[in-house]
Each structure stands twice: as structure tokens, then as C-alpha cells.
JSON list of C-alpha atoms in Angstrom, two decimals:
[
{"chain": "A", "resi": 1, "resn": "UNK", "atom": "CA", "xyz": [0.00, 0.00, 0.00]},
{"chain": "A", "resi": 2, "resn": "UNK", "atom": "CA", "xyz": [1.42, 3.36, -1.00]},
{"chain": "A", "resi": 3, "resn": "UNK", "atom": "CA", "xyz": [1.71, 6.25, 1.39]},
{"chain": "A", "resi": 4, "resn": "UNK", "atom": "CA", "xyz": [-1.09, 8.10, -0.42]},
{"chain": "A", "resi": 5, "resn": "UNK", "atom": "CA", "xyz": [-3.58, 5.23, -0.13]},
{"chain": "A", "resi": 6, "resn": "UNK", "atom": "CA", "xyz": [-2.54, 4.77, 3.51]},
{"chain": "A", "resi": 7, "resn": "UNK", "atom": "CA", "xyz": [-3.27, 8.43, 4.29]},
{"chain": "A", "resi": 8, "resn": "UNK", "atom": "CA", "xyz": [-6.60, 8.21, 2.45]},
{"chain": "A", "resi": 9, "resn": "UNK", "atom": "CA", "xyz": [-7.48, 5.06, 4.40]},
{"chain": "A", "resi": 10, "resn": "UNK", "atom": "CA", "xyz": [-6.70, 6.80, 7.69]},
{"chain": "A", "resi": 11, "resn": "UNK", "atom": "CA", "xyz": [-8.86, 9.78, 6.70]},
{"chain": "A", "resi": 12, "resn": "UNK", "atom": "CA", "xyz": [-11.72, 7.50, 5.64]},
{"chain": "A", "resi": 13, "resn": "UNK", "atom": "CA", "xyz": [-11.47, 5.63, 8.95]},
{"chain": "A", "resi": 14, "resn": "UNK", "atom": "CA", "xyz": [-11.80, 8.86, 10.94]},
{"chain": "A", "resi": 15, "resn": "UNK", "atom": "CA", "xyz": [-14.62, 10.25, 8.80]},
{"chain": "A", "resi": 16, "resn": "UNK", "atom": "CA", "xyz": [-16.63, 7.02, 8.53]},
{"chain": "A", "resi": 17, "resn": "UNK", "atom": "CA", "xyz": [-16.50, 6.40, 12.27]},
{"chain": "A", "resi": 18, "resn": "UNK", "atom": "CA", "xyz": [-18.00, 9.84, 12.85]},
{"chain": "A", "resi": 19, "resn": "UNK", "atom": "CA", "xyz": [-20.63, 9.36, 10.14]},
{"chain": "A", "resi": 20, "resn": "UNK", "atom": "CA", "xyz": [-21.72, 5.99, 11.51]},
{"chain": "A", "resi": 21, "resn": "UNK", "atom": "CA", "xyz": [-22.01, 7.44, 14.99]},
{"chain": "A", "resi": 22, "resn": "UNK", "atom": "CA", "xyz": [-23.92, 10.56, 13.85]},
{"chain": "A", "resi": 23, "resn": "UNK", "atom": "CA", "xyz": [-25.92, 9.54, 10.77]},
{"chain": "A", "resi": 24, "resn": "UNK", "atom": "CA", "xyz": [-26.79, 5.87, 11.20]},
{"chain": "A", "resi": 25, "resn": "UNK", "atom": "CA", "xyz": [-29.30, 5.52, 13.97]},
{"chain": "A", "resi": 26, "resn": "UNK", "atom": "CA", "xyz": [-30.36, 1.92, 13.36]},
{"chain": "A", "resi": 27, "resn": "UNK", "atom": "CA", "xyz": [-31.08, 0.23, 16.72]},
{"chain": "A", "resi": 28, "resn": "UNK", "atom": "CA", "xyz": [-30.11, -3.16, 15.26]},
{"chain": "A", "resi": 29, "resn": "UNK", "atom": "CA", "xyz": [-26.57, -1.96, 14.60]},
{"chain": "A", "resi": 30, "resn": "UNK", "atom": "CA", "xyz": [-25.10, -1.93, 18.10]},
{"chain": "A", "resi": 31, "resn": "UNK", "atom": "CA", "xyz": [-21.65, -0.50, 18.75]},
{"chain": "A", "resi": 32, "resn": "UNK", "atom": "CA", "xyz": [-19.42, -0.33, 15.67]},
{"chain": "A", "resi": 33, "resn": "UNK", "atom": "CA", "xyz": [-15.63, -0.13, 15.87]},
{"chain": "A", "resi": 34, "resn": "UNK", "atom": "CA", "xyz": [-13.63, 0.40, 12.69]},
{"chain": "A", "resi": 35, "resn": "UNK", "atom": "CA", "xyz": [-10.36, -1.47, 13.04]},
{"chain": "A", "resi": 36, "resn": "UNK", "atom": "CA", "xyz": [-8.83, -0.94, 9.58]},
{"chain": "A", "resi": 37, "resn": "UNK", "atom": "CA", "xyz": [-9.44, 0.58, 6.16]},
{"chain": "A", "resi": 38, "resn": "UNK", "atom": "CA", "xyz": [-7.60, -0.69, 3.10]},
{"chain": "A", "resi": 39, "resn": "UNK", "atom": "CA", "xyz": [-7.88, 1.39, -0.06]},
{"chain": "A", "resi": 40, "resn": "UNK", "atom": "CA", "xyz": [-7.22, -0.21, -3.46]},
{"chain": "A", "resi": 41, "resn": "UNK", "atom": "CA", "xyz": [-4.25, 1.13, -5.45]},
{"chain": "A", "resi": 42, "resn": "UNK", "atom": "CA", "xyz": [-6.57, 2.79, -8.00]},
{"chain": "A", "resi": 43, "resn": "UNK", "atom": "CA", "xyz": [-8.64, 4.24, -5.12]},
{"chain": "A", "resi": 44, "resn": "UNK", "atom": "CA", "xyz": [-11.76, 2.69, -6.62]},
{"chain": "A", "resi": 45, "resn": "UNK", "atom": "CA", "xyz": [-12.86, 0.96, -3.45]},
{"chain": "A", "resi": 46, "resn": "UNK", "atom": "CA", "xyz": [-12.14, 0.86, 0.25]},
{"chain": "A", "resi": 47, "resn": "UNK", "atom": "CA", "xyz": [-12.45, -2.29, 2.34]},
{"chain": "A", "resi": 48, "resn": "UNK", "atom": "CA", "xyz": [-13.54, -1.30, 5.83]},
{"chain": "A", "resi": 49, "resn": "UNK", "atom": "CA", "xyz": [-13.01, -3.87, 8.59]},
{"chain": "A", "resi": 50, "resn": "UNK", "atom": "CA", "xyz": [-15.36, -3.49, 11.53]},
{"chain": "A", "resi": 51, "resn": "UNK", "atom": "CA", "xyz": [-16.15, -5.16, 14.82]},
{"chain": "A", "resi": 52, "resn": "UNK", "atom": "CA", "xyz": [-19.79, -4.95, 15.87]},
{"chain": "A", "resi": 53, "resn": "UNK", "atom": "CA", "xyz": [-20.86, -5.48, 19.45]},
{"chain": "A", "resi": 54, "resn": "UNK", "atom": "CA", "xyz": [-24.58, -6.13, 19.74]},
{"chain": "A", "resi": 55, "resn": "UNK", "atom": "CA", "xyz": [-26.81, -6.48, 22.74]},
{"chain": "A", "resi": 56, "resn": "UNK", "atom": "CA", "xyz": [-25.26, -9.89, 23.42]},
{"chain": "A", "resi": 57, "resn": "UNK", "atom": "CA", "xyz": [-21.80, -11.09, 22.47]},
{"chain": "A", "resi": 58, "resn": "UNK", "atom": "CA", "xyz": [-23.24, -14.22, 20.85]},
{"chain": "A", "resi": 59, "resn": "UNK", "atom": "CA", "xyz": [-25.00, -12.28, 18.09]},
{"chain": "A", "resi": 60, "resn": "UNK", "atom": "CA", "xyz": [-23.73, -12.81, 14.57]},
{"chain": "A", "resi": 61, "resn": "UNK", "atom": "CA", "xyz": [-22.20, -9.70, 12.99]},
{"chain": "A", "resi": 62, "resn": "UNK", "atom": "CA", "xyz": [-23.71, -10.54, 9.59]},
{"chain": "A", "resi": 63, "resn": "UNK", "atom": "CA", "xyz": [-26.83, -8.43, 10.16]},
{"chain": "A", "resi": 64, "resn": "UNK", "atom": "CA", "xyz": [-24.74, -5.41, 11.13]},
{"chain": "A", "resi": 65, "resn": "UNK", "atom": "CA", "xyz": [-22.47, -5.85, 8.11]},
{"chain": "A", "resi": 66, "resn": "UNK", "atom": "CA", "xyz": [-25.55, -6.04, 5.86]},
{"chain": "A", "resi": 67, "resn": "UNK", "atom": "CA", "xyz": [-26.90, -2.80, 7.39]},
{"chain": "A", "resi": 68, "resn": "UNK", "atom": "CA", "xyz": [-23.57, -1.03, 6.84]},
{"chain": "A", "resi": 69, "resn": "UNK", "atom": "CA", "xyz": [-23.26, -2.29, 3.25]},
{"chain": "A", "resi": 70, "resn": "UNK", "atom": "CA", "xyz": [-26.84, -1.16, 2.55]},
{"chain": "A", "resi": 71, "resn": "UNK", "atom": "CA", "xyz": [-25.96, 2.31, 3.86]},
{"chain": "A", "resi": 72, "resn": "UNK", "atom": "CA", "xyz": [-22.62, 2.46, 2.02]},
{"chain": "A", "resi": 73, "resn": "UNK", "atom": "CA", "xyz": [-24.04, 4.69, -0.73]},
{"chain": "A", "resi": 74, "resn": "UNK", "atom": "CA", "xyz": [-25.28, 7.25, 1.78]},
{"chain": "A", "resi": 75, "resn": "UNK", "atom": "CA", "xyz": [-22.02, 7.07, 3.70]},
{"chain": "A", "resi": 76, "resn": "UNK", "atom": "CA", "xyz": [-20.03, 7.43, 0.48]},
{"chain": "A", "resi": 77, "resn": "UNK", "atom": "CA", "xyz": [-21.98, 10.57, -0.47]},
{"chain": "A", "resi": 78, "resn": "UNK", "atom": "CA", "xyz": [-21.39, 12.11, 2.95]},
{"chain": "A", "resi": 79, "resn": "UNK", "atom": "CA", "xyz": [-17.75, 11.07, 2.81]},
{"chain": "A", "resi": 80, "resn": "UNK", "atom": "CA", "xyz": [-17.36, 12.76, -0.59]},
{"chain": "A", "resi": 81, "resn": "UNK", "atom": "CA", "xyz": [-18.38, 16.09, 0.89]},
{"chain": "A", "resi": 82, "resn": "UNK", "atom": "CA", "xyz": [-15.48, 15.92, 3.35]},
{"chain": "A", "resi": 83, "resn": "UNK", "atom": "CA", "xyz": [-12.71, 14.35, 1.27]},
{"chain": "A", "resi": 84, "resn": "UNK", "atom": "CA", "xyz": [-10.60, 16.46, -1.05]},
{"chain": "A", "resi": 85, "resn": "UNK", "atom": "CA", "xyz": [-10.10, 13.79, -3.68]},
{"chain": "A", "resi": 86, "resn": "UNK", "atom": "CA", "xyz": [-11.38, 13.55, -7.23]},
{"chain": "A", "resi": 87, "resn": "UNK", "atom": "CA", "xyz": [-12.56, 9.97, -6.69]},
{"chain": "A", "resi": 88, "resn": "UNK", "atom": "CA", "xyz": [-14.44, 8.78, -3.62]},
{"chain": "A", "resi": 89, "resn": "UNK", "atom": "CA", "xyz": [-13.93, 5.03, -3.23]},
{"chain": "A", "resi": 90, "resn": "UNK", "atom": "CA", "xyz": [-16.85, 2.61, -3.09]},
{"chain": "A", "resi": 91, "resn": "UNK", "atom": "CA", "xyz": [-17.19, 1.34, 0.47]},
{"chain": "A", "resi": 92, "resn": "UNK", "atom": "CA", "xyz": [-17.26, -2.36, 1.31]},
{"chain": "A", "resi": 93, "resn": "UNK", "atom": "CA", "xyz": [-17.73, -3.40, 4.92]},
{"chain": "A", "resi": 94, "resn": "UNK", "atom": "CA", "xyz": [-16.28, -6.65, 6.29]},
{"chain": "A", "resi": 95, "resn": "UNK", "atom": "CA", "xyz": [-16.31, -8.30, 9.69]},
{"chain": "A", "resi": 96, "resn": "UNK", "atom": "CA", "xyz": [-12.86, -8.10, 11.30]},
{"chain": "A", "resi": 97, "resn": "UNK", "atom": "CA", "xyz": [-12.08, -11.70, 12.21]},
{"chain": "A", "resi": 98, "resn": "UNK", "atom": "CA", "xyz": [-8.66, -10.78, 13.64]},
{"chain": "A", "resi": 99, "resn": "UNK", "atom": "CA", "xyz": [-10.27, -9.02, 16.59]},
{"chain": "A", "resi": 100, "resn": "UNK", "atom": "CA", "xyz": [-12.66, -11.92, 17.16]},
{"chain": "A", "resi": 101, "resn": "UNK", "atom": "CA", "xyz": [-9.80, -14.40, 17.08]},
{"chain": "A", "resi": 102, "resn": "UNK", "atom": "CA", "xyz": [-7.80, -12.28, 19.50]},
{"chain": "A", "resi": 103, "resn": "UNK", "atom": "CA", "xyz": [-10.73, -12.12, 21.92]},
{"chain": "A", "resi": 104, "resn": "UNK", "atom": "CA", "xyz": [-11.17, -15.89, 21.66]},
{"chain": "A", "resi": 105, "resn": "UNK", "atom": "CA", "xyz": [-7.46, -16.46, 22.38]},
{"chain": "A", "resi": 106, "resn": "UNK", "atom": "CA", "xyz": [-7.63, -14.15, 25.41]},
{"chain": "A", "resi": 107, "resn": "UNK", "atom": "CA", "xyz": [-10.62, -16.16, 26.72]},
{"chain": "A", "resi": 108, "resn": "UNK", "atom": "CA", "xyz": [-8.74, -19.43, 26.25]},
{"chain": "A", "resi": 109, "resn": "UNK", "atom": "CA", "xyz": [-5.68, -18.08, 28.06]},
{"chain": "A", "resi": 110, "resn": "UNK", "atom": "CA", "xyz": [-7.84, -16.88, 30.96]},
{"chain": "A", "resi": 111, "resn": "UNK", "atom": "CA", "xyz": [-9.47, -20.32, 31.22]},
{"chain": "A", "resi": 112, "resn": "UNK", "atom": "CA", "xyz": [-6.08, -22.07, 31.15]},
{"chain": "A", "resi": 113, "resn": "UNK", "atom": "CA", "xyz": [-4.67, -19.83, 33.88]},
{"chain": "A", "resi": 114, "resn": "UNK", "atom": "CA", "xyz": [-7.74, -20.43, 36.06]},
{"chain": "A", "resi": 115, "resn": "UNK", "atom": "CA", "xyz": [-7.40, -24.19, 35.57]},
{"chain": "A", "resi": 116, "resn": "UNK", "atom": "CA", "xyz": [-3.68, -24.03, 36.48]},
{"chain": "A", "resi": 117, "resn": "UNK", "atom": "CA", "xyz": [-4.42, -22.09, 39.67]},
{"chain": "A", "resi": 118, "resn": "UNK", "atom": "CA", "xyz": [-7.11, -24.60, 40.64]},
{"chain": "A", "resi": 119, "resn": "UNK", "atom": "CA", "xyz": [-4.77, -27.55, 40.00]},
{"chain": "A", "resi": 120, "resn": "UNK", "atom": "CA", "xyz": [-1.95, -25.89, 41.97]},
{"chain": "A", "resi": 121, "resn": "UNK", "atom": "CA", "xyz": [-4.26, -25.31, 44.95]},
{"chain": "A", "resi": 122, "resn": "UNK", "atom": "CA", "xyz": [-5.42, -28.94, 44.83]},
{"chain": "A", "resi": 123, "resn": "UNK", "atom": "CA", "xyz": [-1.82, -30.20, 44.70]},
{"chain": "A", "resi": 124, "resn": "UNK", "atom": "CA", "xyz": [-0.76, -27.95, 47.60]},
{"chain": "A", "resi": 125, "resn": "UNK", "atom": "CA", "xyz": [-3.58, -29.19, 49.84]},
{"chain": "A", "resi": 126, "resn": "UNK", "atom": "CA", "xyz": [-2.73, -32.82, 48.98]},
{"chain": "A", "resi": 127, "resn": "UNK", "atom": "CA", "xyz": [0.94, -32.22, 49.87]},
{"chain": "A", "resi": 128, "resn": "UNK", "atom": "CA", "xyz": [0.00, -30.67, 53.23]},
{"chain": "A", "resi": 129, "resn": "UNK", "atom": "CA", "xyz": [-2.13, -33.71, 54.10]},
{"chain": "A", "resi": 130, "resn": "UNK", "atom": "CA", "xyz": [0.69, -36.07, 53.09]},
{"chain": "A", "resi": 131, "resn": "UNK", "atom": "CA", "xyz": [3.33, -34.28, 55.19]},
{"chain": "A", "resi": 132, "resn": "UNK", "atom": "CA", "xyz": [1.21, -34.20, 58.37]},
{"chain": "A", "resi": 133, "resn": "UNK", "atom": "CA", "xyz": [0.60, -37.84, 59.40]},
{"chain": "A", "resi": 134, "resn": "UNK", "atom": "CA", "xyz": [-1.05, -36.81, 62.70]},
{"chain": "A", "resi": 135, "resn": "UNK", "atom": "CA", "xyz": [-3.98, -35.24, 60.92]},
{"chain": "A", "resi": 136, "resn": "UNK", "atom": "CA", "xyz": [-7.04, -37.43, 60.93]},
{"chain": "A", "resi": 137, "resn": "UNK", "atom": "CA", "xyz": [-10.30, -36.85, 59.19]},
{"chain": "A", "resi": 138, "resn": "UNK", "atom": "CA", "xyz": [-12.83, -35.04, 61.34]},
{"chain": "A", "resi": 139, "resn": "UNK", "atom": "CA", "xyz": [-15.30, -37.31, 63.07]},
{"chain": "A", "resi": 140, "resn": "UNK", "atom": "CA", "xyz": [-18.77, -35.83, 62.80]},
{"chain": "A", "resi": 141, "resn": "UNK", "atom": "CA", "xyz": [-20.55, -38.73, 64.54]},
{"chain": "A", "resi": 142, "resn": "UNK", "atom": "CA", "xyz": [-20.24, -37.15, 68.03]},
{"chain": "A", "resi": 143, "resn": "UNK", "atom": "CA", "xyz": [-23.26, -34.86, 67.63]}
]
């Protein structure tokens, strides 16, 4: 990617994030985060990678992507008013799987650490019982 397309992508990212926040008031959309914009070398199109957080984390982002792609013409028109370029790229929205994969890896690491802590606590209590031969199990039959 050339420096010019990189700068244009950065400008599109800033402008589109503001436009989505201000102009698109679809309650189905949820919170949209734009993670990257890649502009084609001929500046004919811009691939916009987004992460959409809905009301629940289990929701599929496909509906939000469809809403954004349906509104891409409106967003492109608004974007054209702010950009100082001869050509305004066509906008294509995509779900950012890198962020989703990163979140999944963080969850797996958290689960593994919790399991290690639990196993270490179990091993420590077993070692304490083994080193203290005078300890006997509590007798609850005296009640």
C-alpha cells in the first residue's frame, strides 16, 4: 500500500466512524468499531473492517455488516463532501475476524490460567495432608 492510499485510508477511517455514529441511527446496529481501512491502489474501493458489538456477544455480525453495506451509498456521499479527492472510493464493509480471534485467544488463556491455579491449589492441599501424618479426618458422629 502506498503512502497516499494509507493516508486516504486513515482519513476514511476517521470520517466514517463519525458518520456511523452521527448519521446511522439503526437500533439493530449496536456499537461499531472500525479497526482498519484498506484502499485499493486505484482508489476505486475501500475495504472497511469493523467489529460490531450487539446487545449480546453471541449475536452474529452478519446483520450489522448487511446494514452497513446497505448504507454504504449514503455514507459514500457524505464522505465525498469531506474528502478532497477527485474519486471517492466505493465502500465495502467486512467483519474483522482478527479481533474476534484475539478475543477468543484471550478467553482461552484466561481459562487455562484459572485451571492451572485450581490444579496448583489442589496439589498444595494434597501435599500438606501427606506431610502431616497426625492429621485425621474429622469425626462428625459425636453430635
